[in-house]
GROMACS .gro file of C-alpha atoms in nm:
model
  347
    1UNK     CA    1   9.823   5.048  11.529
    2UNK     CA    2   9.668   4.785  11.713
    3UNK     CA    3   9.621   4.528  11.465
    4UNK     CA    4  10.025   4.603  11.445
    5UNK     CA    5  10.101   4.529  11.783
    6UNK     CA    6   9.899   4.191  11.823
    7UNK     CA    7  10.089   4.048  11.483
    8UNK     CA    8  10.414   4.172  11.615
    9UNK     CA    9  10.368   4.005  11.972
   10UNK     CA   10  10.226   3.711  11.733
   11UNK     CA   11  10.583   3.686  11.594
   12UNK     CA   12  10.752   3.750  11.951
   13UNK     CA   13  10.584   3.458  12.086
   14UNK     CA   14  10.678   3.212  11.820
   15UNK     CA   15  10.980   3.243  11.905
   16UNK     CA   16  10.909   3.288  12.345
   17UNK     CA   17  10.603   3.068  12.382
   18UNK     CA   18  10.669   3.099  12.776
   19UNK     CA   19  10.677   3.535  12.766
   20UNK     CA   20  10.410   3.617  13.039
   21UNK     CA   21  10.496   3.982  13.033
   22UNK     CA   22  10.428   3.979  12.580
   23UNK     CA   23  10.121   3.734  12.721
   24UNK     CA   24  10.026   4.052  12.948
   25UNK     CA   25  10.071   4.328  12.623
   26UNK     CA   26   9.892   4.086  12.404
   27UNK     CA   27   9.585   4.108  12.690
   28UNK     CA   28   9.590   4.514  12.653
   29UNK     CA   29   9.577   4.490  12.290
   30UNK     CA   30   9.274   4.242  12.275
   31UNK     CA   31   9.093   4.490  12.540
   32UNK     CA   32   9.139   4.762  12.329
   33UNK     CA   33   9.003   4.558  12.026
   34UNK     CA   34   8.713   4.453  12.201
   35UNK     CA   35   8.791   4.095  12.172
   36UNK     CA   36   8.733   4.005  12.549
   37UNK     CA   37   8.715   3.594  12.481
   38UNK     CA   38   9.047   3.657  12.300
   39UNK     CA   39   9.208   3.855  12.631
   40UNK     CA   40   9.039   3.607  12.839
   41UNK     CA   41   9.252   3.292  12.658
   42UNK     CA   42   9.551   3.536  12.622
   43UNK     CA   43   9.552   3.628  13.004
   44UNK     CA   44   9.466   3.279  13.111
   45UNK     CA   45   9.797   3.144  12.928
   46UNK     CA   46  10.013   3.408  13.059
   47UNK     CA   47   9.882   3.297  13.405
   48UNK     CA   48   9.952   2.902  13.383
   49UNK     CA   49  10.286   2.983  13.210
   50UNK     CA   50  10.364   3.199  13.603
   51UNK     CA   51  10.251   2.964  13.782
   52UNK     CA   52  10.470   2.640  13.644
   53UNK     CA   53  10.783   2.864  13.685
   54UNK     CA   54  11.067   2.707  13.873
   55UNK     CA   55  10.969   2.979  14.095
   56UNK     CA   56  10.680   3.112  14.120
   57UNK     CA   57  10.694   3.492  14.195
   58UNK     CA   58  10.377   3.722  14.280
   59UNK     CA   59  10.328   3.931  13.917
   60UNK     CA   60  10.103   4.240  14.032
   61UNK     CA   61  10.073   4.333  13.648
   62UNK     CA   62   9.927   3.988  13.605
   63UNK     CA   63   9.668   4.025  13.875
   64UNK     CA   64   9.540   4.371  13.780
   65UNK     CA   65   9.513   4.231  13.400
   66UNK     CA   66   9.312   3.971  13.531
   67UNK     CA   67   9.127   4.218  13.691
   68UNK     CA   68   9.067   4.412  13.377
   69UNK     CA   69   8.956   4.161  13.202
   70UNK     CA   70   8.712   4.025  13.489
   71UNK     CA   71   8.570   4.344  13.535
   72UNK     CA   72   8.548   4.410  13.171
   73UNK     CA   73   8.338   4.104  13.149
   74UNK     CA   74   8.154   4.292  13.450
   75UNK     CA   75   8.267   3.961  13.694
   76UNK     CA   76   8.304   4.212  13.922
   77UNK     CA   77   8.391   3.970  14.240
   78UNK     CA   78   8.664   3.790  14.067
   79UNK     CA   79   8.796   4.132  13.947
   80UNK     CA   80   8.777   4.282  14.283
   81UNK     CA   81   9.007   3.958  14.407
   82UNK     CA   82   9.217   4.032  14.121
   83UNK     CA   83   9.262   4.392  14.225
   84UNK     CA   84   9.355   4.297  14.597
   85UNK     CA   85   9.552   4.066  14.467
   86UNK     CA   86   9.806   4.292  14.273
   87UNK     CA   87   9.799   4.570  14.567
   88UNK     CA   88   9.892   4.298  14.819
   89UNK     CA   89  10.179   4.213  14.551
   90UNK     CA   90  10.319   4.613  14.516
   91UNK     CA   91  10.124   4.835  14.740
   92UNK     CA   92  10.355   5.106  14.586
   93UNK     CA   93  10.140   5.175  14.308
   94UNK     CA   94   9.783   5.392  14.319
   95UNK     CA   95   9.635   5.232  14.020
   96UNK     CA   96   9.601   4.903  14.205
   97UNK     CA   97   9.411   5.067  14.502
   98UNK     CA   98   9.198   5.302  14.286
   99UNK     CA   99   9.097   4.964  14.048
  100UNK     CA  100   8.971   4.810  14.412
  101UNK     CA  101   8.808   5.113  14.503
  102UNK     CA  102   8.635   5.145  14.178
  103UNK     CA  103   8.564   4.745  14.163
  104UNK     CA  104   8.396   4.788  14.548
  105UNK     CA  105   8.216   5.081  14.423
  106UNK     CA  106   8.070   4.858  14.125
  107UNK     CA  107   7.953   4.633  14.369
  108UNK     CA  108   7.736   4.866  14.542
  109UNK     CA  109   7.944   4.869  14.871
  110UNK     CA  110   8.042   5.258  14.860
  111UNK     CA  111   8.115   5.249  15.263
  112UNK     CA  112   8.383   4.947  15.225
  113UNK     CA  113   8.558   5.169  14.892
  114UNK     CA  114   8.526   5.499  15.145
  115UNK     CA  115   8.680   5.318  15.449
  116UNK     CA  116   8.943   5.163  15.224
  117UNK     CA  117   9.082   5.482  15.122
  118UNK     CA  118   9.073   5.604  15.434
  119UNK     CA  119   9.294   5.386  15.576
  120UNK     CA  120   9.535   5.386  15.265
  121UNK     CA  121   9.548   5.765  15.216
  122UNK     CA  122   9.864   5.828  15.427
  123UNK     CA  123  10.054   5.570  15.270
  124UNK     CA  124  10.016   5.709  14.922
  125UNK     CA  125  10.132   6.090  15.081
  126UNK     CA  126   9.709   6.188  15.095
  127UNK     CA  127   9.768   6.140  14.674
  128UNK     CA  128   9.507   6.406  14.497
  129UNK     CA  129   9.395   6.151  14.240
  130UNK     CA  130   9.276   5.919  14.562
  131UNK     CA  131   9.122   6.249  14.763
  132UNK     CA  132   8.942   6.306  14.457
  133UNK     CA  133   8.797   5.929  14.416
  134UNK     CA  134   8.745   5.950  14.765
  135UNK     CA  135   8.526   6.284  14.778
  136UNK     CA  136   8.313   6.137  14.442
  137UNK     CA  137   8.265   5.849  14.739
  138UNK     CA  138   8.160   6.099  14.997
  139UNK     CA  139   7.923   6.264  14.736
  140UNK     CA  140   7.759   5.987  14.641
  141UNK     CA  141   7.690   5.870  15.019
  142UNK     CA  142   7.550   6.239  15.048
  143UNK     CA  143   7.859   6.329  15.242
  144UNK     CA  144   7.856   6.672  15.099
  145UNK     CA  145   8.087   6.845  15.336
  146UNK     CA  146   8.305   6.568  15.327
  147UNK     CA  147   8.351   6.575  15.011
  148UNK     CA  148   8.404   6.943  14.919
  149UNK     CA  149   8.675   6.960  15.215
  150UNK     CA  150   8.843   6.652  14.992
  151UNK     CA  151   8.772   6.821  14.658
  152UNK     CA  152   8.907   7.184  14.797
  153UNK     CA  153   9.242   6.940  14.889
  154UNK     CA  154   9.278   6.843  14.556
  155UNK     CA  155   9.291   7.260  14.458
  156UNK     CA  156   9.498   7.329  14.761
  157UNK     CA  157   9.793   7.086  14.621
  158UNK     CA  158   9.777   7.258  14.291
  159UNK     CA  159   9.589   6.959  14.066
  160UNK     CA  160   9.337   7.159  13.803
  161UNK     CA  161   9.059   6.895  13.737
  162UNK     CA  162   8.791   7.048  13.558
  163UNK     CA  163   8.543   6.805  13.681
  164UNK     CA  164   8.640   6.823  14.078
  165UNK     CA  165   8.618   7.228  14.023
  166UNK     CA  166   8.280   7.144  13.873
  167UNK     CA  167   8.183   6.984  14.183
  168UNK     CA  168   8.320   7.149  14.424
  169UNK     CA  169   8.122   7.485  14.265
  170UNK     CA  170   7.806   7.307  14.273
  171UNK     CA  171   7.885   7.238  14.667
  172UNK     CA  172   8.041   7.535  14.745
  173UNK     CA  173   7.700   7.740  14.643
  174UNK     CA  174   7.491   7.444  14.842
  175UNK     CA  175   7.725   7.446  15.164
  176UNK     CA  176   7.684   7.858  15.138
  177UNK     CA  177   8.132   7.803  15.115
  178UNK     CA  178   8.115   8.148  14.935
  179UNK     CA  179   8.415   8.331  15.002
  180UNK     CA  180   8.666   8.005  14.965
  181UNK     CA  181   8.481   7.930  14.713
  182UNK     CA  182   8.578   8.256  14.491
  183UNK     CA  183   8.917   8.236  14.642
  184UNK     CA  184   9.005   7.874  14.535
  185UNK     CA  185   8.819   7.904  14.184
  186UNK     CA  186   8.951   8.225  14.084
  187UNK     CA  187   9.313   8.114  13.995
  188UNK     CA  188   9.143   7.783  13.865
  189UNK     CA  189   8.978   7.975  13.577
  190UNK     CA  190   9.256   8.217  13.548
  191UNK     CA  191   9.511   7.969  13.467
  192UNK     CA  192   9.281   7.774  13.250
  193UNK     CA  193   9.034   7.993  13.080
  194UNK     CA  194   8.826   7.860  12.832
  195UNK     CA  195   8.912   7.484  12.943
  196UNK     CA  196   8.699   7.532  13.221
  197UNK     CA  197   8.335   7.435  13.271
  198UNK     CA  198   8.084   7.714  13.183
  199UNK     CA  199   7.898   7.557  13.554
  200UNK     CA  200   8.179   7.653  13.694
  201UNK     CA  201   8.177   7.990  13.628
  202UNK     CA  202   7.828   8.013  13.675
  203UNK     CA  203   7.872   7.908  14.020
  204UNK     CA  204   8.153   8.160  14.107
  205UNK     CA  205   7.933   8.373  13.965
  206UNK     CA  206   7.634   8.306  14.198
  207UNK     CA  207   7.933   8.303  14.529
  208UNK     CA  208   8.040   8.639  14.424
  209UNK     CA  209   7.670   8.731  14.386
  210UNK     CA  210   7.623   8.626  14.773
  211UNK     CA  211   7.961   8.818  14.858
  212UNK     CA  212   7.812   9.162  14.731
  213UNK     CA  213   8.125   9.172  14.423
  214UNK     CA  214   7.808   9.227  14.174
  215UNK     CA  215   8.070   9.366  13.937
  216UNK     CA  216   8.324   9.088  13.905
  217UNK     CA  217   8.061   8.873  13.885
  218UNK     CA  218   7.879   9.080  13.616
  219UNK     CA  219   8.271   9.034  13.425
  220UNK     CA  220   8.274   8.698  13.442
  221UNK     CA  221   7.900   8.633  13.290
  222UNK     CA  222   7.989   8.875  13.016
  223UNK     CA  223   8.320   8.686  12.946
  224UNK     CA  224   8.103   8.351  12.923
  225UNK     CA  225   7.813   8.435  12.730
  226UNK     CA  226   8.059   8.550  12.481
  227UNK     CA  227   8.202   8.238  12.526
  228UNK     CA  228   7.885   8.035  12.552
  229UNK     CA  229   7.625   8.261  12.343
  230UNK     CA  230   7.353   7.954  12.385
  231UNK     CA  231   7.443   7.888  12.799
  232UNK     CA  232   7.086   8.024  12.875
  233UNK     CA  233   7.169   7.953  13.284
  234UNK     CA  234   7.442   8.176  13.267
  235UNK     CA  235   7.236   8.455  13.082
  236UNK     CA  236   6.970   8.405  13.310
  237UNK     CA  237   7.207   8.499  13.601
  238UNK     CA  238   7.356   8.793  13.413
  239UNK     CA  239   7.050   8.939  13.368
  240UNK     CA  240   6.925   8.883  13.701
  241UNK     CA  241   7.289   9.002  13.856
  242UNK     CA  242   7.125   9.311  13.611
  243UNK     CA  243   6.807   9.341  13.792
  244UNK     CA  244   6.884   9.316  14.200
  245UNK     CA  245   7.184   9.592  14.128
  246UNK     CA  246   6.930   9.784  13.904
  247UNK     CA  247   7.151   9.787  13.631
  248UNK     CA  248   6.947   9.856  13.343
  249UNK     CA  249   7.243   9.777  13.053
  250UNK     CA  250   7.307   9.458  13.227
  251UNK     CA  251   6.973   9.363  13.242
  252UNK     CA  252   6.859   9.434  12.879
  253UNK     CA  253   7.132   9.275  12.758
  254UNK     CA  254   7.048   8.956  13.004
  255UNK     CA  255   6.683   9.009  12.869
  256UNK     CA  256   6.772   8.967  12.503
  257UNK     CA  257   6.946   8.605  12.531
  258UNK     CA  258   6.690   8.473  12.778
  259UNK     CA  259   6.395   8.591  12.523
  260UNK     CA  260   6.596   8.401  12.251
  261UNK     CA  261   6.725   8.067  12.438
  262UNK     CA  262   6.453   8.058  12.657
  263UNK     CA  263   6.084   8.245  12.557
  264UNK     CA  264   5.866   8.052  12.768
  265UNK     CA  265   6.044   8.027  13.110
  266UNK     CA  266   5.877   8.220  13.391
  267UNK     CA  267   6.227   8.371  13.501
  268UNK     CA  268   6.245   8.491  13.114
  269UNK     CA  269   5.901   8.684  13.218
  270UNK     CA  270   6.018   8.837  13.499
  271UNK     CA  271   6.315   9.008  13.344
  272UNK     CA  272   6.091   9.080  13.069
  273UNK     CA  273   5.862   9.300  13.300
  274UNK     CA  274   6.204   9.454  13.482
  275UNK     CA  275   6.280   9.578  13.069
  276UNK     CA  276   5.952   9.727  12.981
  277UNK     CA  277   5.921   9.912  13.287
  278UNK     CA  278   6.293  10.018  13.259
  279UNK     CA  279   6.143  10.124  12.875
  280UNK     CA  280   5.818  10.281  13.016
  281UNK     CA  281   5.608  10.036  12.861
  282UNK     CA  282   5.381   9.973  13.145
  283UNK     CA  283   5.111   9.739  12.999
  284UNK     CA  284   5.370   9.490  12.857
  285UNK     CA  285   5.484   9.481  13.182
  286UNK     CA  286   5.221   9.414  13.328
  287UNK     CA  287   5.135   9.116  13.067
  288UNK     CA  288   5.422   8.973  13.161
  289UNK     CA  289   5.372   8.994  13.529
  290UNK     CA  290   5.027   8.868  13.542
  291UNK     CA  291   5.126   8.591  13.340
  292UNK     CA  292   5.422   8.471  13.586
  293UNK     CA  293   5.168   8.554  13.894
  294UNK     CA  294   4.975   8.253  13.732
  295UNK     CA  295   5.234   8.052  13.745
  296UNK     CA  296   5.377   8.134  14.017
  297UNK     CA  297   5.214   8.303  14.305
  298UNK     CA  298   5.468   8.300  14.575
  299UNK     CA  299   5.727   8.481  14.353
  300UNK     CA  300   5.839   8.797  14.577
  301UNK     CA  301   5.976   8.980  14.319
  302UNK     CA  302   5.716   8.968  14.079
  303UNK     CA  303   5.466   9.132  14.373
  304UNK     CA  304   5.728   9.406  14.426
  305UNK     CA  305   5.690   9.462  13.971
  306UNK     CA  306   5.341   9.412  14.007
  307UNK     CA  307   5.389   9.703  14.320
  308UNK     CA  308   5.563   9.882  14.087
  309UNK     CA  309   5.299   9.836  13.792
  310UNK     CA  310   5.041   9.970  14.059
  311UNK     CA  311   5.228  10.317  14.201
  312UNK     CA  312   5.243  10.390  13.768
  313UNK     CA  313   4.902  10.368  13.749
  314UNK     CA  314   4.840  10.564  14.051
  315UNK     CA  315   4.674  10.261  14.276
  316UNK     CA  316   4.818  10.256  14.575
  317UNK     CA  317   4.619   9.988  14.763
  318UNK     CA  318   4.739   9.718  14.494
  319UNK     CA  319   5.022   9.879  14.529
  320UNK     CA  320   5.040   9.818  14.907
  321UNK     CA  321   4.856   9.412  14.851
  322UNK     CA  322   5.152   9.310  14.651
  323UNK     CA  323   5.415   9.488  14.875
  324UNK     CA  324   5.290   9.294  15.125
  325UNK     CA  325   5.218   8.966  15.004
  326UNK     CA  326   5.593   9.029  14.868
  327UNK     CA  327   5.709   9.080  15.252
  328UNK     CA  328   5.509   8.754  15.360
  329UNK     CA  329   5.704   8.555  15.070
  330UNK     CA  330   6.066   8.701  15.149
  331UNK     CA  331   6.136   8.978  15.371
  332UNK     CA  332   6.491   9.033  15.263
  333UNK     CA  333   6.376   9.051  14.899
  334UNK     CA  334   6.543   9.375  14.804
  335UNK     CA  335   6.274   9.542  14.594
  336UNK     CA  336   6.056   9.591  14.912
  337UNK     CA  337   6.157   9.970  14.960
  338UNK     CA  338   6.231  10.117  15.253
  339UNK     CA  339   6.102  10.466  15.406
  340UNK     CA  340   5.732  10.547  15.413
  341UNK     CA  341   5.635  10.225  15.153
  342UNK     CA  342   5.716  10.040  15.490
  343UNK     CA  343   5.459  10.166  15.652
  344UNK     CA  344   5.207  10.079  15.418
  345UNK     CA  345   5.282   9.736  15.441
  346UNK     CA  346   5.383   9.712  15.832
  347UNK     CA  347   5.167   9.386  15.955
   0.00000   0.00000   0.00000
């Protein structure tokens, strides 16, 4: 289709050799050919034919072409002068002020694309597609609160980017933004099901988690390991959402993708242990445990198994060393029991 267009603005400029805006079209269709030397000439005439005009007249079209094909060339400077150029010319339109903001960002001047927005954001009505751009910005300058309260915008006015949900999970579970999380992301994945990011779900998943709703959490990870039968992360969590709510089904059924996607993982051998001792099968369990102990000593829920592994086999002073190495590592760690096994390991 293409190859169509360039012969037919071939033939339209036999017969208008002095048609900057076919000039402009014959640019686009060189671009998307790949020929940049060829969009370069074609440009170039279209901008000596403006400029000889009786009268002149700023062309913002022309400028951001010029731009294109500048930055396409990665001249990034000239493109950036391009780009101002054409938003001085209409400063109506938000493609010429995100091409700027993208050129500066090129550039490596983040803080000059940030401060640019900033200024410009009222006069486009606070437009989602520049919050957006401007909390990617943020993000990259480490501004993470900044940029989830510009990302949670972008939800707020009703715009469903699956990428900007993405993000905004991953900071909502980072900035501990648990409950708006859920409450903003739930509609999100409502209204577009399986269009939306399996790390988005995950990370709902881990907010609702740290809200205490274990079971619509446990939902959604069943929903998206159907969905995703090879996401290992996301059976990971369901079988640990499995194991802190002792939830035995949950768990085993966590356990049996994690042993498939992911055999060797030290998580994989803690939910291992959690099975066999759900299954009575006490040395496997404690294989498993003494193998993630090596690997990882400070893990407070493997003490509290290896606890566990102790009280079966009627040892309570192991039973009481891992309790209370388990306390040391995380007090809060729920397998530490409460009751009389508290006094055993009071300090």
């Amino acid at each position: 289709e293409t190859d169509e267009a360039v012969a037919f603005l071939d033939d339209a400029l036999k017969w208008d050799s002095e048609n900057v805006e076919a000039y402009i079209l014959l640019t686009q269709c060189y671009l998307e050919q790949g020929k940049i030397a060829a969009a370069r000439r074609a440009i170039d005439r279209a901008a000596t034919i403006a400029a000889a005009q009786a009268e002149p007249v700023e062309n913002a079209d022309l400028a951001s072409m010029r731009g294109v094909v500048a930055e396409r060339a990665q001249r990034y400077d000239e493109a950036l002068r391009y780009y101002h150029q054409a938003r001085e010319s209409d400063d109506t339109a938000v493609d010429y002020l995100v091409s700027e903001v993208e050129c500066l960002v090129a550039l490596s001047r983040p803080e000059e694309a940030a401060e640019l927005l900033r200024d410009h954001l009222p006069d486009y009505d606070n437009n989602p597609t520049l919050q957006a751009l401007l909390g990617e910005i943020e993000l990259s300058m480490g501004n993470e609160e900044d940029a989830a309260r510009l990302f949670r915008l972008v939800f707020v006015s009703g715009h469903d980017d699956p990428v900007i949900a993405e993000e905004y999970a991953w900071l909502s579970v980072r900035l501990g933004n648990y409950a708006d999380a859920v409450a903003l992301l739930q509609p999100i994945i409502d209204r577009n099901k399986d269009k939306v990011p399996a790390s988005v779900i995950r990370a709902m998943a881990t907010c609702m988690l740290a809200l205490d709703q274990t079971e619509a959490a446990k939902m959604e990870l069943g929903k998206l390991v159907d969905r995703e039968p090879d996401d290992v992360q996301a059976w990971f969590l369901l079988a640990m959402v499995g194991i802190v709510t002792n939830d035995p089904h949950t768990a085993h059924r966590g356990a049996a993708g994690v042993r498939r996607l992911a055999p060797g993982d030290p998580r994989t051998l803690l939910i291992s242990a959690y099975v066999h001792l759900q299954q009575d099968e006490v040395p496997q369990a404690r294989r498993d445990v003494d193998r993630l102990l090596a690997l990882d000593e400070t893990d407070a829920m493997a003490h509290c198994l290896r606890a566990i592994i102790a009280g079966r086999n009627r040892n309570p002073v192991l039973a009481r060393q891992h309790y209370r190495r388990a306390k040391q590592i995380d007090s809060n760690c729920a397998w530490i029991p409460d009751g009389e096994m508290q006094d055993w390991i009071r300090e």
